[in-house]
mmCIF file of C-alpha atoms in Angstrom:
data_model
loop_
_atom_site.group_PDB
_atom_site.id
_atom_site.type_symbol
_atom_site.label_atom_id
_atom_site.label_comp_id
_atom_site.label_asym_id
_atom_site.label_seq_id
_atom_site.Cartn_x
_atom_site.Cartn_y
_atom_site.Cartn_z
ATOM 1 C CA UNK A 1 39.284 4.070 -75.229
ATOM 2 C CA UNK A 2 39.615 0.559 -73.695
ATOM 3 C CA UNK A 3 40.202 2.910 -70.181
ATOM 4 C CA UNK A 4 37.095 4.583 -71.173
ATOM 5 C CA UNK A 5 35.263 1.912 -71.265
ATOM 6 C CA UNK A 6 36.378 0.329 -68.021
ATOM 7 C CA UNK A 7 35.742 3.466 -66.224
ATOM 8 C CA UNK A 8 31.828 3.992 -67.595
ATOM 9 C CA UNK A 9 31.325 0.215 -66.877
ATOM 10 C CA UNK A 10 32.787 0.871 -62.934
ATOM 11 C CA UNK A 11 30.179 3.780 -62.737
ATOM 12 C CA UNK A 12 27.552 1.272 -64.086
ATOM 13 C CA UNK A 13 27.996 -0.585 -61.766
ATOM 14 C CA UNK A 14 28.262 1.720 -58.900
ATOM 15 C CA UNK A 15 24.718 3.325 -60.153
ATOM 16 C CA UNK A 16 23.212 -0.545 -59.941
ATOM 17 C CA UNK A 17 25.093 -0.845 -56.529
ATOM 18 C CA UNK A 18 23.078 1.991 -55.212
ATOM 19 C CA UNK A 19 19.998 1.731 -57.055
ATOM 20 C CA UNK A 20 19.679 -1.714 -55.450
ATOM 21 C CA UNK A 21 21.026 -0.439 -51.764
ATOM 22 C CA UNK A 22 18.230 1.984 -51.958
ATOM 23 C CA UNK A 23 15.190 -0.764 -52.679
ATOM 24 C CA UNK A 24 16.793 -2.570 -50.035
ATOM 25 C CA UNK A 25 16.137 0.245 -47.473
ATOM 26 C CA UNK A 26 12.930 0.940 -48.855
ATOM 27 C CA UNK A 27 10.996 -2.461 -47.971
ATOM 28 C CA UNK A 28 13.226 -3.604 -44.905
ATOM 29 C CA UNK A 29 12.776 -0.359 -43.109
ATOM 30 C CA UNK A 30 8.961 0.323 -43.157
ATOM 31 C CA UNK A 31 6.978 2.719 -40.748
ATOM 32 C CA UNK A 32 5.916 -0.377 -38.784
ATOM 33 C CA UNK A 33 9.281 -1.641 -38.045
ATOM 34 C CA UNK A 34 10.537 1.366 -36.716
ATOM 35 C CA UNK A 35 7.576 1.910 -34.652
ATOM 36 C CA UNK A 36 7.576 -1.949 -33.167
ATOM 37 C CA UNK A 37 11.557 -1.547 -32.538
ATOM 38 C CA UNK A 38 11.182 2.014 -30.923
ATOM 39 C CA UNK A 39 8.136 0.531 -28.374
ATOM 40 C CA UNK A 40 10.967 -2.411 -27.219
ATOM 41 C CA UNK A 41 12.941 -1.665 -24.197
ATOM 42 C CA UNK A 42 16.756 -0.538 -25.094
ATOM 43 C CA UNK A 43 18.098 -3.436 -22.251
ATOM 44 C CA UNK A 44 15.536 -5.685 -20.733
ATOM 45 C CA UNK A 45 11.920 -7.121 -21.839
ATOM 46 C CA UNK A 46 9.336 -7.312 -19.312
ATOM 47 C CA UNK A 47 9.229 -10.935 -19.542
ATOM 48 C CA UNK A 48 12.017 -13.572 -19.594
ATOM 49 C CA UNK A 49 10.849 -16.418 -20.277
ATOM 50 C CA UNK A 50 7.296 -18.046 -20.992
ATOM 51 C CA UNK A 51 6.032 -21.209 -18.743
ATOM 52 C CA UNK A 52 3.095 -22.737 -20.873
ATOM 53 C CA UNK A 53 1.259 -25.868 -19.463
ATOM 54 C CA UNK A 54 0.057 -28.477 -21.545
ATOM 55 C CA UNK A 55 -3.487 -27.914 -22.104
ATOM 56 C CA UNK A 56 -2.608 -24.146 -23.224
ATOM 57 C CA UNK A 57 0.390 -25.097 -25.699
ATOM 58 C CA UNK A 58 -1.613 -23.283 -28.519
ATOM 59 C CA UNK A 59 -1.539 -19.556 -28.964
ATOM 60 C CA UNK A 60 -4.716 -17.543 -28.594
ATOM 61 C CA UNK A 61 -6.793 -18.216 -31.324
ATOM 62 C CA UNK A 62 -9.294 -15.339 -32.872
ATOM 63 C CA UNK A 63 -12.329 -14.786 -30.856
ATOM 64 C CA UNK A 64 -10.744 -15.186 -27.579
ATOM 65 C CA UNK A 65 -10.647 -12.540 -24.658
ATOM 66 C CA UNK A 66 -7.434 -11.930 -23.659
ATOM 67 C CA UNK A 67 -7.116 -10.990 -19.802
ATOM 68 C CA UNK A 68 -4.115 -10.169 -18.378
ATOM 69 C CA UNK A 69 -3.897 -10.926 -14.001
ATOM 70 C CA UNK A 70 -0.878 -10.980 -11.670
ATOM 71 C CA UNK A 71 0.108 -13.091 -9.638
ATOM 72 C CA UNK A 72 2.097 -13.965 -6.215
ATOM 73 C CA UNK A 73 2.226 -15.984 -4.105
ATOM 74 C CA UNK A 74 0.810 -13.847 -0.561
ATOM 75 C CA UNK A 75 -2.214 -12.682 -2.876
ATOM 76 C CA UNK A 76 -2.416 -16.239 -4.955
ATOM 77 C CA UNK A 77 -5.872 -16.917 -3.543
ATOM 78 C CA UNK A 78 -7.466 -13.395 -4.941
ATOM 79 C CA UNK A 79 -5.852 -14.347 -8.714
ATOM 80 C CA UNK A 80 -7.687 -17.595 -8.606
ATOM 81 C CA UNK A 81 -10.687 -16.618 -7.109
ATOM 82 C CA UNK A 82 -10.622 -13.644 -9.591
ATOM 83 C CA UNK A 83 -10.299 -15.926 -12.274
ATOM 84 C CA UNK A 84 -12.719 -19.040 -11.279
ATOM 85 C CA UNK A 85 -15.654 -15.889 -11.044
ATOM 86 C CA UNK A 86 -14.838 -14.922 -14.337
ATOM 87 C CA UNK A 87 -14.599 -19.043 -15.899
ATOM 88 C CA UNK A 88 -18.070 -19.596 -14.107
ATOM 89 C CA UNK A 89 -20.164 -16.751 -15.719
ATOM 90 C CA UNK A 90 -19.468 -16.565 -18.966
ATOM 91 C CA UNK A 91 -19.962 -18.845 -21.925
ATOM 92 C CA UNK A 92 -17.302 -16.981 -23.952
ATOM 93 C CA UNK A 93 -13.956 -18.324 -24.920
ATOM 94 C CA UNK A 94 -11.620 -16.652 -22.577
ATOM 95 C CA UNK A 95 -7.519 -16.624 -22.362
ATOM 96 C CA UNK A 96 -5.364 -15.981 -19.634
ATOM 97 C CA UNK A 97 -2.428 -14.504 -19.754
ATOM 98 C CA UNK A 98 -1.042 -14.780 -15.539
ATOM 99 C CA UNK A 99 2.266 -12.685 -14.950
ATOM 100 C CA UNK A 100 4.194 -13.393 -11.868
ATOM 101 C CA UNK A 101 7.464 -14.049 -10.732
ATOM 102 C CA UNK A 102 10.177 -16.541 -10.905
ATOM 103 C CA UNK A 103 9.595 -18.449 -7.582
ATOM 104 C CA UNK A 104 5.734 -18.506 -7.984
ATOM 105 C CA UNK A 105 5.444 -20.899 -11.151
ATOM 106 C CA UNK A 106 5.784 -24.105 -9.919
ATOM 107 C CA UNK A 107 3.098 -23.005 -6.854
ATOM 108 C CA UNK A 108 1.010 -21.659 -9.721
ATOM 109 C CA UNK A 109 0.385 -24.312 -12.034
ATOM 110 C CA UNK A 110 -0.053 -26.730 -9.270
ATOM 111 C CA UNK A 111 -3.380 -24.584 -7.653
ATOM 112 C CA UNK A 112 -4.455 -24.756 -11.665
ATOM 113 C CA UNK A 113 -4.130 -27.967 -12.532
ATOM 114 C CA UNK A 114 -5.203 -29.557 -9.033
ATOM 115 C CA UNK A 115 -8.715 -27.661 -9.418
ATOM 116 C CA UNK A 116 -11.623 -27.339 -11.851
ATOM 117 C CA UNK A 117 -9.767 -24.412 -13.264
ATOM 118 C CA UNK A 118 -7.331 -26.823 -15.113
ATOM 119 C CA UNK A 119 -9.873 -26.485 -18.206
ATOM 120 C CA UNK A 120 -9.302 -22.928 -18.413
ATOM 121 C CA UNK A 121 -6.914 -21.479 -21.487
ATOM 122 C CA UNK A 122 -3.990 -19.680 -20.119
ATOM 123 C CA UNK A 123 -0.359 -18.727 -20.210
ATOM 124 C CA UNK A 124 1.280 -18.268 -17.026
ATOM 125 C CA UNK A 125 4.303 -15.714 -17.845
ATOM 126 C CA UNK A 126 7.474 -14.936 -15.668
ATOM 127 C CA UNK A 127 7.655 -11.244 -15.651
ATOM 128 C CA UNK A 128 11.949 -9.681 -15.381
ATOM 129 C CA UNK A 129 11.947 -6.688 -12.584
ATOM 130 C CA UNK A 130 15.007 -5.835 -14.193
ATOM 131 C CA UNK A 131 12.928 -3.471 -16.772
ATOM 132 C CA UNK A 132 11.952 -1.151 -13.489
ATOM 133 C CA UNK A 133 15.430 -0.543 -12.604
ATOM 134 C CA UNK A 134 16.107 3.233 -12.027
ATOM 135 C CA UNK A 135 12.908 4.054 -12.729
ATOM 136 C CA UNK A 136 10.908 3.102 -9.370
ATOM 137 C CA UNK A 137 11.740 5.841 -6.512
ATOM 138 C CA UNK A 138 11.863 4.060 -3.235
ATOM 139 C CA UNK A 139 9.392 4.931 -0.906
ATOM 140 C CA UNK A 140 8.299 3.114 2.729
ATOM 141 C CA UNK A 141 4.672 4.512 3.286
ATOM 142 C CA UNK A 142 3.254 1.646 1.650
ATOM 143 C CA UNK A 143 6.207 -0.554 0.288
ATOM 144 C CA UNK A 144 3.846 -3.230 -1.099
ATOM 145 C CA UNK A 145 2.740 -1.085 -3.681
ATOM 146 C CA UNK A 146 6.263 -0.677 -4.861
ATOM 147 C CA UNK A 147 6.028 -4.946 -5.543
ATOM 148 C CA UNK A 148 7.339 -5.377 -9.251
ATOM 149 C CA UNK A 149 3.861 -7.019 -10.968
ATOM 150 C CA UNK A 150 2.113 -3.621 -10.172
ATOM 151 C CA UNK A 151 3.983 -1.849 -12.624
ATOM 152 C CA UNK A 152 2.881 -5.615 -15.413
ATOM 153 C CA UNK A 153 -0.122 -2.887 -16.798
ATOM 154 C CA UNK A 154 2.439 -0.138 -17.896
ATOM 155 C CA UNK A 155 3.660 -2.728 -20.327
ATOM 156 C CA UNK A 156 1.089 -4.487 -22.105
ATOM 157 C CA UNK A 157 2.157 -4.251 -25.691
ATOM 158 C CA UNK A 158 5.183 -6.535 -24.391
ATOM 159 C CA UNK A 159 3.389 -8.881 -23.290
ATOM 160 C CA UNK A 160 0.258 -9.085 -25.346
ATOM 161 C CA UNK A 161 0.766 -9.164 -29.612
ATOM 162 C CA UNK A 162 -1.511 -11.115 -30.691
ATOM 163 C CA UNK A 163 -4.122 -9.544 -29.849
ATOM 164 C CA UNK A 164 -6.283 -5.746 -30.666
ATOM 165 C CA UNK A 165 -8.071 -5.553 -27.437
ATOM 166 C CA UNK A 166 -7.490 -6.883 -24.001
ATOM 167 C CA UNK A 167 -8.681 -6.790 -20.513
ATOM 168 C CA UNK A 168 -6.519 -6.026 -17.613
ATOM 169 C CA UNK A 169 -7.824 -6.633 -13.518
ATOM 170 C CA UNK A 170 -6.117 -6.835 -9.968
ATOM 171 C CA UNK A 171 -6.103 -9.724 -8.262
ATOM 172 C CA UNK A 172 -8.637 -8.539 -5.685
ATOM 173 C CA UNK A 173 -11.388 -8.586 -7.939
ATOM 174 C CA UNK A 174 -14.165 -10.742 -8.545
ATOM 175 C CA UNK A 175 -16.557 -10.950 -11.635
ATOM 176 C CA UNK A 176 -20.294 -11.194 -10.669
ATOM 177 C CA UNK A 177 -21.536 -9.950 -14.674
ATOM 178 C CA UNK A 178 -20.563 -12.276 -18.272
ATOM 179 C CA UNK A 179 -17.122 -10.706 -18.874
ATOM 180 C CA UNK A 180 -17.987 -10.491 -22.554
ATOM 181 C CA UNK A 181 -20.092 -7.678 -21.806
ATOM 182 C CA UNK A 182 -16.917 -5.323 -20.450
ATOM 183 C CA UNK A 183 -14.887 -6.474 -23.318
ATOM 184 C CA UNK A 184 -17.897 -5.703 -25.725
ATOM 185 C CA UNK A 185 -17.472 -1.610 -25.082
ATOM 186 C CA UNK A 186 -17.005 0.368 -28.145
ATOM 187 C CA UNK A 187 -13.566 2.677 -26.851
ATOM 188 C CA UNK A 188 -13.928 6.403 -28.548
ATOM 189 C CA UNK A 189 -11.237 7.107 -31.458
ATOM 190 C CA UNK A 190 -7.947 7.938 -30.216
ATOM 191 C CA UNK A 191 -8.592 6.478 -26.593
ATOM 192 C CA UNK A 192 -5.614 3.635 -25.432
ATOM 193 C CA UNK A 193 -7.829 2.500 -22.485
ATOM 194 C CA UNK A 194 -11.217 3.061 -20.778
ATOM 195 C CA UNK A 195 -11.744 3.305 -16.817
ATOM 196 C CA UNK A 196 -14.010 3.990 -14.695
ATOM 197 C CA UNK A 197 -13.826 8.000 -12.889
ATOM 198 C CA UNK A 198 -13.904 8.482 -8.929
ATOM 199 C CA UNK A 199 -16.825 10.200 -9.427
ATOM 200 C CA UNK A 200 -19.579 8.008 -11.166
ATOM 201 C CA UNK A 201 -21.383 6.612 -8.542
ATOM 202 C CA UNK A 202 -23.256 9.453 -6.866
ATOM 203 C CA UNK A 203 -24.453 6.789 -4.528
ATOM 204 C CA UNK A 204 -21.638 6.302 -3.010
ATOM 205 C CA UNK A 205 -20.199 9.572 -2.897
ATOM 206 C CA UNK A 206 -21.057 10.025 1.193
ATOM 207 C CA UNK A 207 -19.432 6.792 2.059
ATOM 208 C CA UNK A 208 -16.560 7.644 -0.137
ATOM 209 C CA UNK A 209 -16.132 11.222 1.452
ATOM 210 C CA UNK A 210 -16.484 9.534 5.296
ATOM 211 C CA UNK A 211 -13.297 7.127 4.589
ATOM 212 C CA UNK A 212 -11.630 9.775 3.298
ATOM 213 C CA UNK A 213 -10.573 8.147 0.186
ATOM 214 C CA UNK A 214 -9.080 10.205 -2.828
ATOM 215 C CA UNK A 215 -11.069 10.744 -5.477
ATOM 216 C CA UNK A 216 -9.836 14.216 -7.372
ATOM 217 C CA UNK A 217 -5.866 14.520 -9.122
ATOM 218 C CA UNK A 218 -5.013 16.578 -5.859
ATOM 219 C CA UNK A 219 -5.372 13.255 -3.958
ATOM 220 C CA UNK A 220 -2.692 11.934 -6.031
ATOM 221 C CA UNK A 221 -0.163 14.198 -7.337
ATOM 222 C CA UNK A 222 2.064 16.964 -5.173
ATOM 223 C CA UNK A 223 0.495 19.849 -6.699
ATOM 224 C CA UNK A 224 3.262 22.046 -4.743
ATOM 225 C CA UNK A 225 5.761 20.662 -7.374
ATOM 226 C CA UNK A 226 5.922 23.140 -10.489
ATOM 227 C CA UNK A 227 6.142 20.088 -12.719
ATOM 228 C CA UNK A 228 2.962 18.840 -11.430
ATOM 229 C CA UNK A 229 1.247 22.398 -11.762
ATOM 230 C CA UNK A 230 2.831 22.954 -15.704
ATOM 231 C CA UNK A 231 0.830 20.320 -16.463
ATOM 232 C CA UNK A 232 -2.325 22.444 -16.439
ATOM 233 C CA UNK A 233 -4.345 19.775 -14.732
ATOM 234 C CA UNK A 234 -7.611 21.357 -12.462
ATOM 235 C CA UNK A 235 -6.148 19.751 -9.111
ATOM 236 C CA UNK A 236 -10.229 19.135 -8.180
ATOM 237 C CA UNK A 237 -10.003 16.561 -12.083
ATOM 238 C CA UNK A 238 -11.932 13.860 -10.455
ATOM 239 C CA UNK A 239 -9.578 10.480 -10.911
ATOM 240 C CA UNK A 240 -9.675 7.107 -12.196
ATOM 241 C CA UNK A 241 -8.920 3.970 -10.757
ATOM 242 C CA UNK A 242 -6.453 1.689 -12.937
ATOM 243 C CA UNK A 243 -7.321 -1.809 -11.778
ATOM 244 C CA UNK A 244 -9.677 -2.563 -13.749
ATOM 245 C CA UNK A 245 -9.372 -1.263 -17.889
ATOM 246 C CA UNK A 246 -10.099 -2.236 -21.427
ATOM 247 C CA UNK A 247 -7.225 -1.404 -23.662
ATOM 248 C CA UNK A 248 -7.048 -0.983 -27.191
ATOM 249 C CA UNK A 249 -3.258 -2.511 -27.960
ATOM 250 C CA UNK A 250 -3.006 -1.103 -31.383
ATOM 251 C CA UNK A 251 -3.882 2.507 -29.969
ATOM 252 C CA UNK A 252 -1.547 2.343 -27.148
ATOM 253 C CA UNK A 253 1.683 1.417 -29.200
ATOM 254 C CA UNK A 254 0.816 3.856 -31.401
ATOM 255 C CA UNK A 255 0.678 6.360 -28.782
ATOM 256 C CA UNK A 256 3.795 5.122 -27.308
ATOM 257 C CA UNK A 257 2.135 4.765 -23.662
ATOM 258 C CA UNK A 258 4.619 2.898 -22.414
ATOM 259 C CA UNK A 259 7.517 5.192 -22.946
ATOM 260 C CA UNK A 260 5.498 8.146 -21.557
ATOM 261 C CA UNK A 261 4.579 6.037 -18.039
ATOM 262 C CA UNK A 262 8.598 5.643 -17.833
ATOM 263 C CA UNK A 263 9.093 8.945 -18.576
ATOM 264 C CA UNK A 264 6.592 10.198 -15.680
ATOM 265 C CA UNK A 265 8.266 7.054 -13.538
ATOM 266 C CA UNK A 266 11.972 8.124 -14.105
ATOM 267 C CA UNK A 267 9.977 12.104 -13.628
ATOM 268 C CA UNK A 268 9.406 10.980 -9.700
ATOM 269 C CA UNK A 269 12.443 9.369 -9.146
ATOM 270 C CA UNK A 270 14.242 12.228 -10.013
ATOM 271 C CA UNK A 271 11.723 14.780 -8.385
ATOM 272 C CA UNK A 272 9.141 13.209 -5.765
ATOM 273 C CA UNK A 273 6.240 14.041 -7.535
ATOM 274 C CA UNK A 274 3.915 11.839 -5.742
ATOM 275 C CA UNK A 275 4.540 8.572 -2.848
ATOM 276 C CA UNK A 276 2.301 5.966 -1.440
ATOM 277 C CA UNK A 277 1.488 8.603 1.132
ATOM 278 C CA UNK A 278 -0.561 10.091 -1.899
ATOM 279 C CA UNK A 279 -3.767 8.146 -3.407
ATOM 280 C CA UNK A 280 -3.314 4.480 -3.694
ATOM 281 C CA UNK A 281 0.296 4.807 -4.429
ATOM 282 C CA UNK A 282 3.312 5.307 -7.311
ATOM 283 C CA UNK A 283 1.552 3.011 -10.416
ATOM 284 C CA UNK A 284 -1.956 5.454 -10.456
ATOM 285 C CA UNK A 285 -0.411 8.735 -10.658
ATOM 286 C CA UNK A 286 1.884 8.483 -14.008
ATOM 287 C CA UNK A 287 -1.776 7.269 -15.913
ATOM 288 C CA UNK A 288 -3.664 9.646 -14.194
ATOM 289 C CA UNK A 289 -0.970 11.988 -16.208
ATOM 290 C CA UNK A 290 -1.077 10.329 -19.620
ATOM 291 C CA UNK A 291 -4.637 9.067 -19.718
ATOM 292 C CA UNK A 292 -6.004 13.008 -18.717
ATOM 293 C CA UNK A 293 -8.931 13.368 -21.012
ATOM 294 C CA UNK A 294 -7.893 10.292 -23.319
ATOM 295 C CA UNK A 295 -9.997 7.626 -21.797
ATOM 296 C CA UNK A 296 -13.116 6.542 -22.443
ATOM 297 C CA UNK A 297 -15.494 5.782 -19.329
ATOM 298 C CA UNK A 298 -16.670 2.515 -18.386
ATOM 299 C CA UNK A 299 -20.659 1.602 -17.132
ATOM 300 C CA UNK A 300 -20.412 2.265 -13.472
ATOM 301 C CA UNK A 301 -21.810 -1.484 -12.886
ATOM 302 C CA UNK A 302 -18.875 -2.892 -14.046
ATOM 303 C CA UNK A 303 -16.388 -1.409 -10.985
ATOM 304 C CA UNK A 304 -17.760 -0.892 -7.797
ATOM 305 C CA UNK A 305 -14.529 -0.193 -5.857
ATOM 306 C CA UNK A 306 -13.248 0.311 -2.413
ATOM 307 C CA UNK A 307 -14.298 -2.417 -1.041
ATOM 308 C CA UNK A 308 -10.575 -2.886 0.979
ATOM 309 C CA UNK A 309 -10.238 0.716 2.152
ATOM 310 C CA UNK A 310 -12.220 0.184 5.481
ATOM 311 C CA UNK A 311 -13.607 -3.048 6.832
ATOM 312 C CA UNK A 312 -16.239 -1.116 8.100
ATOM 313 C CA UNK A 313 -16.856 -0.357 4.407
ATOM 314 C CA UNK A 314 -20.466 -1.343 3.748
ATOM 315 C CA UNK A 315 -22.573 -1.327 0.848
ATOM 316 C CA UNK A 316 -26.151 -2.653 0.587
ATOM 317 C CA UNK A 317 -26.270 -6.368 -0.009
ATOM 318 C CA UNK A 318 -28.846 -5.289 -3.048
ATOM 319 C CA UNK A 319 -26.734 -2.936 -4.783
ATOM 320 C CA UNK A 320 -23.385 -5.578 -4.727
ATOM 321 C CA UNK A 321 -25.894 -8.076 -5.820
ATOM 322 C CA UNK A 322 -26.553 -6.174 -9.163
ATOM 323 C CA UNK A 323 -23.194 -5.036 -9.609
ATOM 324 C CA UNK A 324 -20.997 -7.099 -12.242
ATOM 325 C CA UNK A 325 -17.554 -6.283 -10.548
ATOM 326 C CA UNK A 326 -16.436 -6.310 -7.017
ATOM 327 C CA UNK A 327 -13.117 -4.336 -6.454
ATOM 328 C CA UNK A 328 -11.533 -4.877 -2.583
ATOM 329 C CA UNK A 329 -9.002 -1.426 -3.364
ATOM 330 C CA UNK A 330 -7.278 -0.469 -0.252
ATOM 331 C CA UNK A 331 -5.589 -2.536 2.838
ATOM 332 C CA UNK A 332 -7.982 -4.668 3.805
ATOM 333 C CA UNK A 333 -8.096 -7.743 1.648
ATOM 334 C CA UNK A 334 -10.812 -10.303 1.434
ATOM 335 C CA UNK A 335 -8.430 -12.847 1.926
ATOM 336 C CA UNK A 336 -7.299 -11.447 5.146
ATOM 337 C CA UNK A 337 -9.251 -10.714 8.041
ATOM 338 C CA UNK A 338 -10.795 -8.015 9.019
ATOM 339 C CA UNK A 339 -12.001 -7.045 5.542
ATOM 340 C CA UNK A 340 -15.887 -6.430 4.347
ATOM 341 C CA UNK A 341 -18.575 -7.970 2.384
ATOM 342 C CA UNK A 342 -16.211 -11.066 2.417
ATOM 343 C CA UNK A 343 -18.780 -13.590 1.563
ATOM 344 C CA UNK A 344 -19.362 -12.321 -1.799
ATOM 345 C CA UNK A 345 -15.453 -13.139 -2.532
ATOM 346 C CA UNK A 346 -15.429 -16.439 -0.700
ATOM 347 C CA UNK A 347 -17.708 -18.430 -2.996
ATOM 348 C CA UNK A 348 -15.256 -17.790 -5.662
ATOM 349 C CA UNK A 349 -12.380 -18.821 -3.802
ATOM 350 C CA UNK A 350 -10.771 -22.567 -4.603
ATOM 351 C CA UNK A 351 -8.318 -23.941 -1.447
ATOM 352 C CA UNK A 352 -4.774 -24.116 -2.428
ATOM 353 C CA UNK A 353 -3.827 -27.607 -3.033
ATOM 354 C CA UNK A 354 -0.543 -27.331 -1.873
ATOM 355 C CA UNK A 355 -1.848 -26.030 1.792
ATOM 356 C CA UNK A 356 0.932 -22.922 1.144
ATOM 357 C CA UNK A 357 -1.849 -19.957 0.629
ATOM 358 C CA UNK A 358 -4.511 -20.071 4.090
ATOM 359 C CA UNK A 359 -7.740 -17.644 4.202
ATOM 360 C CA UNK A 360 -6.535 -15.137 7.493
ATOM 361 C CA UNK A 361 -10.200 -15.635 9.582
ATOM 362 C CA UNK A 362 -11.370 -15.311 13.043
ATOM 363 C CA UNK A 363 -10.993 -18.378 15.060
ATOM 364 C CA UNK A 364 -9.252 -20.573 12.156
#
């Protein structure tokens, strides 16, 4: 009996073992975990470490807008002037979060701090290249569009968590409009990220065409490839420019966008489904792919693009005069020279401190 006893007090206990094991799984493996820990890279994180200046020590409170800009150091004077237009005509509370690389901190904080941008709110984060390795198919048509920060917008879960929304822009923008208006649109239900289409400015259209800028999917993808053609994509789609977008963070982790750009990433590594030949290079064609019909559109007004494709480019001084964003897309950059409509940019432009960063202009 005493055996018995022992025995049915051993399976007691085992029962209590595993009732317990089983509550323990149950509340320290929730849906949300495994989501968050499935969205985090299996090796690197895009960011290595955080440089935070003094007057931004605090985290992004509520009611901020979050905008995330690049930055390096031979395009440092288009980040600030991008974000001195943006601190000049708005009265909303506005945080930025500036990703470059290792051995453009120091240069950085200096331009910040030396100017009347050093009451802005901002984080200036070091981005790791080492998350793009294997996954970026070299390519020498245009090799600067194969620099490391292009790629910052695939992975903006990773870098921004405290926050449901957030604004993303290329460094060779200027804001003319209050940037609480672009962050104000209402994104459709199930939409990551809203754009603006190739094809929404019907004035424009003729210049567009003239250039011969790309404006349809065939422009950017090799529709020769049968991947390209399984994907059931009209090649005449019109496309979408991704340097300027509103994204919706909680939407895109849920749809796992970052794992799907890698996967169309690793897709042209492996099979050349599009080059810097193509389009405006390797970072628009994998969200051209994802984004297909899941993207809502933005007002026209607040992207008027290709600005840098020609500097013979030109646009009535009236219709950049109403428009709320200025986008210089393409080669010619309005901190270099030749470039057009350069005087809209330059009044947003602060000199660099540290006399490293000089405007390229005719007889300077």
């Amino acid at each position: 009996m005493a055996l018995i006893r022992k025995i049915n007090q051993g399976l007691l206990l085992l029962v209590i073992l595993t009732f317990c094991l089983v509550l323990y799984n149950k509340f320290h493996n929730t849906p949300l975990y495994e989501e968050v820990s499935a969205e985090e890279p299996d090796f690197e994180t895009p960011h290595s470490s955080v440089h935070t200046v003094e007057e931004s020590r605090a985290d992004a409170a509520e009611g901020l807008i979050p905008i995330i800009i690049c930055a390096t150091d031979d395009r440092m004077g288009g980040t600030i002037a991008t974000i001195n237009s943006i601190y000049k005509n708005t009265k909303a509370k506005v945080f930025f979060y500036i990703i470059t690389l290792r051995d453009s901190l120091s240069h950085l904080s200096k331009w910040i701090e030396s100017t009347e941008l050093k009451g802005i709110q901002y984080k200036i984060m070091e981005f790791n290249p080492a998350i793009l390795e294997g996954k970026v198919r070299p390519d020498s048509a245009r090799p600067e569009l194969l620099q490391p920060l292009n790629f910052v917008r695939y992975f903006i879960p990773y870098l921004i968590r405290d926050h449901e929304k957030v604004i993303y822009l290329d460094d060779d923008i200027i804001i003319q409009g209050d940037i609480q208006e672009l962050y104000n649109i209402v994104l459709s239900p199930g939409h990551a990220a809203a754009f603006s289409t190739d094809c929404d400015l019907t004035s424009t259209h003729e210049m567009v065409r003239s250039m011969g800028m790309q404006t349809t999917y065939m422009g950017h993808l090799d529709y020769r490839k049968a991947t390209v053609r399984a994907l059931g994509i009209n090649p005449t789609t019109c496309s979408f420019n991704v340097g300027v977008f509103v994204a919706n963070v909680t939407e895109w982790k849920r749809q796992r966008i970052t794992k799907q750009l890698e996967k169309w990433l690793v897709a042209n590594v492996e099979e050349n489904l599009y080059s810097s030949a193509l389009g405006e290079g390797v970072v628009t064609p994998p969200m051209l792919i994802v984004f297909h019909e899941k993207h809502t559109v933005l007002n026209p007004l607040w992207h008027i693009r290709h600005l840098g494709w020609s500097p013979d480019a030109r646009y009535s001084e009236h219709f950049l005069t109403e428009a709320k964003l200025l986008h210089w897309n393409g080669r010619f950059k309005p901190w270099d020279y030749p470039t057009a409509h350069m005087e809209f940019w330059e009044r947003w432009y602060l000199p660099d401190p540290t006399g490293q960063f000089r405007l390229v202009r005719p007889n300077i």
